[in-house]
């Protein structure tokens, strides 16, 4: 995972990034999975602290170039809305996917 530098791109709407789950994220995802939405049950693989999932940038903030809202794509039929997340290597932060 990369840390922010002058040469990393600015996040923009629709960009795919990696998101590392925090303990709070895991708790919220588990709470949501106990509920059903519109009669459809949530089906997904278990999530754990520190797991990394792909996410799409759904909102950027003027004046906070590395803070974004994300829709995190979990392994199942639901996603997780991660709000006001910053770039970095820690739990609860996003990073650019590594180049291969």
JSON list of C-alpha atoms in Angstrom, two decimals, residues 6-97:
[
{"chain": "A", "resi": 6, "resn": "UNK", "atom": "CA", "xyz": [3.23, 14.73, -4.38]},
{"chain": "A", "resi": 7, "resn": "UNK", "atom": "CA", "xyz": [3.33, 12.28, -7.33]},
{"chain": "A", "resi": 8, "resn": "UNK", "atom": "CA", "xyz": [0.28, 10.15, -6.47]},
{"chain": "A", "resi": 9, "resn": "UNK", "atom": "CA", "xyz": [-2.88, 10.99, -8.42]},
{"chain": "A", "resi": 10, "resn": "UNK", "atom": "CA", "xyz": [-5.73, 12.97, -6.91]},
{"chain": "A", "resi": 11, "resn": "UNK", "atom": "CA", "xyz": [-8.81, 10.82, -6.21]},
{"chain": "A", "resi": 12, "resn": "UNK", "atom": "CA", "xyz": [-11.71, 11.55, -8.55]},
{"chain": "A", "resi": 13, "resn": "UNK", "atom": "CA", "xyz": [-15.27, 10.21, -8.88]},
{"chain": "A", "resi": 14, "resn": "UNK", "atom": "CA", "xyz": [-15.42, 6.67, -10.19]},
{"chain": "A", "resi": 15, "resn": "UNK", "atom": "CA", "xyz": [-11.81, 5.73, -9.45]},
{"chain": "A", "resi": 16, "resn": "UNK", "atom": "CA", "xyz": [-11.17, 2.31, -7.96]},
{"chain": "A", "resi": 17, "resn": "UNK", "atom": "CA", "xyz": [-9.04, 2.20, -4.80]},
{"chain": "A", "resi": 18, "resn": "UNK", "atom": "CA", "xyz": [-8.27, -0.36, -2.09]},
{"chain": "A", "resi": 19, "resn": "UNK", "atom": "CA", "xyz": [-9.85, 0.06, 1.35]},
{"chain": "A", "resi": 20, "resn": "UNK", "atom": "CA", "xyz": [-8.57, -1.55, 4.58]},
{"chain": "A", "resi": 21, "resn": "UNK", "atom": "CA", "xyz": [-11.33, -2.39, 7.07]},
{"chain": "A", "resi": 22, "resn": "UNK", "atom": "CA", "xyz": [-11.19, -0.96, 10.59]},
{"chain": "A", "resi": 23, "resn": "UNK", "atom": "CA", "xyz": [-12.72, -2.54, 13.69]},
{"chain": "A", "resi": 24, "resn": "UNK", "atom": "CA", "xyz": [-15.63, -0.09, 13.48]},
{"chain": "A", "resi": 25, "resn": "UNK", "atom": "CA", "xyz": [-16.20, -1.06, 9.83]},
{"chain": "A", "resi": 26, "resn": "UNK", "atom": "CA", "xyz": [-16.31, -4.77, 10.73]},
{"chain": "A", "resi": 27, "resn": "UNK", "atom": "CA", "xyz": [-18.85, -4.08, 13.50]},
{"chain": "A", "resi": 28, "resn": "UNK", "atom": "CA", "xyz": [-21.08, -2.02, 11.19]},
{"chain": "A", "resi": 29, "resn": "UNK", "atom": "CA", "xyz": [-20.90, -4.59, 8.37]},
{"chain": "A", "resi": 30, "resn": "UNK", "atom": "CA", "xyz": [-21.81, -7.40, 10.77]},
{"chain": "A", "resi": 31, "resn": "UNK", "atom": "CA", "xyz": [-24.73, -5.33, 12.12]},
{"chain": "A", "resi": 32, "resn": "UNK", "atom": "CA", "xyz": [-26.00, -4.65, 8.59]},
{"chain": "A", "resi": 33, "resn": "UNK", "atom": "CA", "xyz": [-25.74, -8.32, 7.65]},
{"chain": "A", "resi": 34, "resn": "UNK", "atom": "CA", "xyz": [-28.20, -9.22, 10.44]},
{"chain": "A", "resi": 35, "resn": "UNK", "atom": "CA", "xyz": [-30.83, -7.07, 8.70]},
{"chain": "A", "resi": 36, "resn": "UNK", "atom": "CA", "xyz": [-32.53, -7.60, 5.36]},
{"chain": "A", "resi": 37, "resn": "UNK", "atom": "CA", "xyz": [-33.10, -4.91, 2.78]},
{"chain": "A", "resi": 38, "resn": "UNK", "atom": "CA", "xyz": [-36.28, -4.94, 0.73]},
{"chain": "A", "resi": 39, "resn": "UNK", "atom": "CA", "xyz": [-36.88, -8.58, 1.57]},
{"chain": "A", "resi": 40, "resn": "UNK", "atom": "CA", "xyz": [-33.45, -9.62, 0.26]},
{"chain": "A", "resi": 41, "resn": "UNK", "atom": "CA", "xyz": [-31.12, -11.24, 2.73]},
{"chain": "A", "resi": 42, "resn": "UNK", "atom": "CA", "xyz": [-27.50, -10.17, 2.87]},
{"chain": "A", "resi": 43, "resn": "UNK", "atom": "CA", "xyz": [-25.24, -12.98, 1.70]},
{"chain": "A", "resi": 44, "resn": "UNK", "atom": "CA", "xyz": [-21.49, -12.48, 2.02]},
{"chain": "A", "resi": 45, "resn": "UNK", "atom": "CA", "xyz": [-18.25, -13.98, 3.20]},
{"chain": "A", "resi": 46, "resn": "UNK", "atom": "CA", "xyz": [-17.18, -13.03, 6.75]},
{"chain": "A", "resi": 47, "resn": "UNK", "atom": "CA", "xyz": [-15.08, -9.87, 7.08]},
{"chain": "A", "resi": 48, "resn": "UNK", "atom": "CA", "xyz": [-12.10, -9.34, 9.36]},
{"chain": "A", "resi": 49, "resn": "UNK", "atom": "CA", "xyz": [-10.10, -6.42, 10.70]},
{"chain": "A", "resi": 50, "resn": "UNK", "atom": "CA", "xyz": [-7.45, -5.31, 8.21]},
{"chain": "A", "resi": 51, "resn": "UNK", "atom": "CA", "xyz": [-8.88, -7.08, 5.17]},
{"chain": "A", "resi": 52, "resn": "UNK", "atom": "CA", "xyz": [-8.58, -5.08, 1.96]},
{"chain": "A", "resi": 53, "resn": "UNK", "atom": "CA", "xyz": [-11.47, -4.71, -0.50]},
{"chain": "A", "resi": 54, "resn": "UNK", "atom": "CA", "xyz": [-11.92, -2.78, -3.75]},
{"chain": "A", "resi": 55, "resn": "UNK", "atom": "CA", "xyz": [-13.87, 0.44, -3.42]},
{"chain": "A", "resi": 56, "resn": "UNK", "atom": "CA", "xyz": [-15.11, 3.13, -5.76]},
{"chain": "A", "resi": 57, "resn": "UNK", "atom": "CA", "xyz": [-14.82, 6.84, -4.98]},
{"chain": "A", "resi": 58, "resn": "UNK", "atom": "CA", "xyz": [-18.37, 8.24, -4.81]},
{"chain": "A", "resi": 59, "resn": "UNK", "atom": "CA", "xyz": [-17.59, 11.70, -3.41]},
{"chain": "A", "resi": 60, "resn": "UNK", "atom": "CA", "xyz": [-14.62, 14.00, -3.05]},
{"chain": "A", "resi": 61, "resn": "UNK", "atom": "CA", "xyz": [-14.37, 17.06, -0.83]},
{"chain": "A", "resi": 62, "resn": "UNK", "atom": "CA", "xyz": [-13.22, 20.52, -1.88]},
{"chain": "A", "resi": 63, "resn": "UNK", "atom": "CA", "xyz": [-10.14, 21.49, 0.11]},
{"chain": "A", "resi": 64, "resn": "UNK", "atom": "CA", "xyz": [-9.57, 17.94, 1.40]},
{"chain": "A", "resi": 65, "resn": "UNK", "atom": "CA", "xyz": [-7.99, 16.35, -1.65]},
{"chain": "A", "resi": 66, "resn": "UNK", "atom": "CA", "xyz": [-7.25, 12.98, -0.04]},
{"chain": "A", "resi": 67, "resn": "UNK", "atom": "CA", "xyz": [-10.57, 12.59, 1.85]},
{"chain": "A", "resi": 68, "resn": "UNK", "atom": "CA", "xyz": [-13.33, 10.71, 0.05]},
{"chain": "A", "resi": 69, "resn": "UNK", "atom": "CA", "xyz": [-16.55, 8.74, 0.50]},
{"chain": "A", "resi": 70, "resn": "UNK", "atom": "CA", "xyz": [-16.37, 5.17, -0.79]},
{"chain": "A", "resi": 71, "resn": "UNK", "atom": "CA", "xyz": [-18.64, 2.29, -1.69]},
{"chain": "A", "resi": 72, "resn": "UNK", "atom": "CA", "xyz": [-16.63, -0.76, -0.60]},
{"chain": "A", "resi": 73, "resn": "UNK", "atom": "CA", "xyz": [-17.38, -3.94, -2.56]},
{"chain": "A", "resi": 74, "resn": "UNK", "atom": "CA", "xyz": [-17.60, -6.86, -0.15]},
{"chain": "A", "resi": 75, "resn": "UNK", "atom": "CA", "xyz": [-17.45, -10.53, -1.14]},
{"chain": "A", "resi": 76, "resn": "UNK", "atom": "CA", "xyz": [-21.19, -11.06, -1.45]},
{"chain": "A", "resi": 77, "resn": "UNK", "atom": "CA", "xyz": [-24.35, -9.27, -2.51]},
{"chain": "A", "resi": 78, "resn": "UNK", "atom": "CA", "xyz": [-23.82, -6.03, -0.56]},
{"chain": "A", "resi": 79, "resn": "UNK", "atom": "CA", "xyz": [-21.45, -3.12, -0.19]},
{"chain": "A", "resi": 80, "resn": "UNK", "atom": "CA", "xyz": [-20.36, -0.83, 2.64]},
{"chain": "A", "resi": 81, "resn": "UNK", "atom": "CA", "xyz": [-20.49, 2.97, 2.63]},
{"chain": "A", "resi": 82, "resn": "UNK", "atom": "CA", "xyz": [-17.25, 4.30, 4.12]},
{"chain": "A", "resi": 83, "resn": "UNK", "atom": "CA", "xyz": [-17.52, 8.05, 4.68]},
{"chain": "A", "resi": 84, "resn": "UNK", "atom": "CA", "xyz": [-14.85, 10.73, 5.04]},
{"chain": "A", "resi": 85, "resn": "UNK", "atom": "CA", "xyz": [-11.90, 8.34, 4.65]},
{"chain": "A", "resi": 86, "resn": "UNK", "atom": "CA", "xyz": [-8.34, 9.50, 4.12]},
{"chain": "A", "resi": 87, "resn": "UNK", "atom": "CA", "xyz": [-5.53, 8.01, 2.10]},
{"chain": "A", "resi": 88, "resn": "UNK", "atom": "CA", "xyz": [-2.94, 5.94, 3.98]},
{"chain": "A", "resi": 89, "resn": "UNK", "atom": "CA", "xyz": [-1.79, 2.46, 5.01]},
{"chain": "A", "resi": 90, "resn": "UNK", "atom": "CA", "xyz": [-3.77, 2.12, 8.26]},
{"chain": "A", "resi": 91, "resn": "UNK", "atom": "CA", "xyz": [-7.10, 0.45, 9.07]},
{"chain": "A", "resi": 92, "resn": "UNK", "atom": "CA", "xyz": [-9.99, 2.63, 7.91]},
{"chain": "A", "resi": 93, "resn": "UNK", "atom": "CA", "xyz": [-7.94, 4.23, 5.12]},
{"chain": "A", "resi": 94, "resn": "UNK", "atom": "CA", "xyz": [-7.79, 3.83, 1.35]},
{"chain": "A", "resi": 95, "resn": "UNK", "atom": "CA", "xyz": [-4.82, 3.43, -0.98]},
{"chain": "A", "resi": 96, "resn": "UNK", "atom": "CA", "xyz": [-4.14, 3.15, -4.68]},
{"chain": "A", "resi": 97, "resn": "UNK", "atom": "CA", "xyz": [-3.91, -0.41, -6.00]}
]
